[in-house]
C-alpha positions as a printed NumPy array, in Angstrom:
array([[ -1.863,  10.519, -25.658],
       [  1.364,   7.805, -24.247],
       [  2.931,   8.345, -27.692],
       [  3.928,  11.873, -26.981],
       [  6.058,  10.907, -23.973],
       [  9.632,   9.826, -24.428],
       [ 10.268,   6.506, -22.877],
       [ 12.502,   7.539, -20.014],
       [ 15.822,   7.593, -20.257],
       [ 15.506,   8.04 , -24.354],
       [ 16.291,  11.674, -26.191],
       [ 17.046,  14.784, -25.122],
       [ 14.13 ,  16.136, -23.546],
       [ 14.909,  17.953, -19.877],
       [ 11.526,  17.401, -17.726],
       [ 12.658,  19.458, -14.734],
       [ 15.671,  21.604, -14.491],
       [ 18.974,  20.558, -12.902],
       [ 18.469,  23.255,  -9.413],
       [ 15.099,  21.094,  -9.505],
       [ 16.638,  18.099,  -9.976],
       [ 18.84 ,  18.505,  -7.329],
       [ 16.893,  19.873,  -4.161],
       [ 14.639,  17.331,  -4.671],
       [ 17.837,  14.592,  -4.356],
       [ 18.278,  17.084,  -1.495],
       [ 14.423,  15.923,  -0.548],
       [ 15.033,  12.127,  -0.671],
       [ 18.238,  12.132,   1.592],
       [ 16.927,  13.959,   4.336],
       [ 13.778,  11.619,   4.095],
       [ 15.792,   8.467,   3.532],
       [ 18.804,   9.882,   6.952],
       [ 16.105,  11.53 ,   8.958],
       [ 13.002,  10.028,   8.172],
       [ 11.194,  13.182,   7.836],
       [  7.512,  13.437,   6.251],
       [  8.712,  14.381,   3.104],
       [  4.862,  17.261,   2.337],
       [  6.312,  18.78 ,   5.89 ],
       [  9.521,  20.32 ,   4.391],
       [  7.48 ,  22.065,   1.121],
       [  8.226,  25.119,   2.121],
       [ 12.079,  24.004,   2.867],
       [ 12.644,  22.683,  -0.238],
       [ 10.758,  25.473,  -1.961],
       [ 13.114,  27.588,  -0.117],
       [ 16.579,  25.915,  -1.529],
       [ 15.245,  25.921,  -4.998],
       [ 14.739,  29.758,  -5.105],
       [ 18.336,  30.314,  -3.385],
       [ 19.373,  27.253,  -6.439],
       [ 18.133,  29.61 ,  -8.856],
       [ 20.558,  32.132, -10.921],
       [ 23.972,  30.221,  -9.108],
       [ 25.922,  27.943, -11.862],
       [ 26.377,  24.649, -11.035],
       [ 30.613,  24.859, -10.694],
       [ 29.906,  27.191,  -7.762],
       [ 28.118,  24.608,  -5.546],
       [ 30.764,  22.387,  -4.914],
       [ 31.223,  22.085,  -1.156],
       [ 28.076,  24.018,  -0.887],
       [ 25.54 ,  22.418,   2.255],
       [ 21.834,  22.795,   2.016],
       [ 21.48 ,  23.933,   5.672],
       [ 17.313,  23.503,   7.266],
       [ 17.044,  24.802,  10.096],
       [ 14.161,  24.069,  10.139],
       [ 11.246,  22.246,   7.752],
       [ 10.134,  25.608,   6.448],
       [ 13.685,  27.211,   5.679],
       [ 16.099,  26.156,   4.259],
       [ 19.803,  28.098,   3.946],
       [ 22.706,  27.537,   1.104],
       [ 26.641,  28.038,   2.675],
       [ 29.104,  27.58 ,  -0.036],
       [ 32.277,  26.324,   0.812],
       [ 34.345,  27.629,   3.151],
       [ 30.696,  29.118,   5.207],
       [ 29.149,  27.801,   8.582],
       [ 26.346,  27.849,  10.36 ],
       [ 26.331,  28.41 ,  14.115],
       [ 23.033,  29.113,  15.479],
       [ 20.871,  25.951,  16.581],
       [ 21.153,  22.709,  15.995],
       [ 20.053,  22.066,  12.097],
       [ 19.635,  19.631,   9.127],
       [ 22.545,  19.55 ,   6.907],
       [ 23.   ,  18.066,   3.158],
       [ 26.354,  18.487,   1.467],
       [ 25.435,  19.289,  -1.904],
       [ 28.687,  17.601,  -3.865],
       [ 27.702,  14.237,  -3.844],
       [ 24.766,  14.901,  -5.821],
       [ 26.113,  17.21 ,  -8.523],
       [ 29.086,  14.073,  -8.869],
       [ 25.351,  12.4  ,  -9.999],
       [ 24.426,  15.548, -12.437],
       [ 27.19 ,  15.463, -13.642],
       [ 27.633,  11.898, -15.129],
       [ 24.135,  10.784, -15.79 ],
       [ 25.131,   7.913, -17.506],
       [ 26.17 ,   6.394, -14.629],
       [ 23.314,   6.904, -12.167],
       [ 20.472,   5.141, -14.094],
       [ 17.082,   7.577, -14.461],
       [ 14.266,   5.514, -12.406],
       [ 16.538,   5.685,  -9.58 ],
       [ 16.986,   9.505,  -8.971],
       [ 13.954,  10.362,  -7.607],
       [ 12.178,   6.967,  -6.28 ],
       [  9.927,   9.412,  -4.358],
       [  9.002,  11.098,  -7.639],
       [  8.098,   9.187, -10.782],
       [  7.89 ,  11.559, -13.947],
       [  5.218,  12.61 , -16.203],
       [  5.175,  13.759, -18.978],
       [  3.372,  17.319, -19.513],
       [  2.023,  18.626, -22.308],
       [  2.52 ,  21.637, -24.17 ]])
């Protein structure tokens, strides 16, 4: 069984889409910066993933993920602002840069909260 799963960092097998990895990186930043409980943000991150689907990678440069609460996510593109209540914000450019240059980021450092799991088809 273990022989079916290639070692991390080898080959070109993608286990996750770039949108999923971006959403998980944002969740990791929210956890590290604000100390939030990861499981409590499941709905907001799922909504962020939905917002990212269908968007091109270049269109997200300068964008910001906005979390009015742990259940909602908004995506503000470059130049748009969120001027309502207090919220958590995470700029996406730094994360997009890391995804654009994967050789500069070791695989094991990408998502320390979520270890990759091999899935059989």
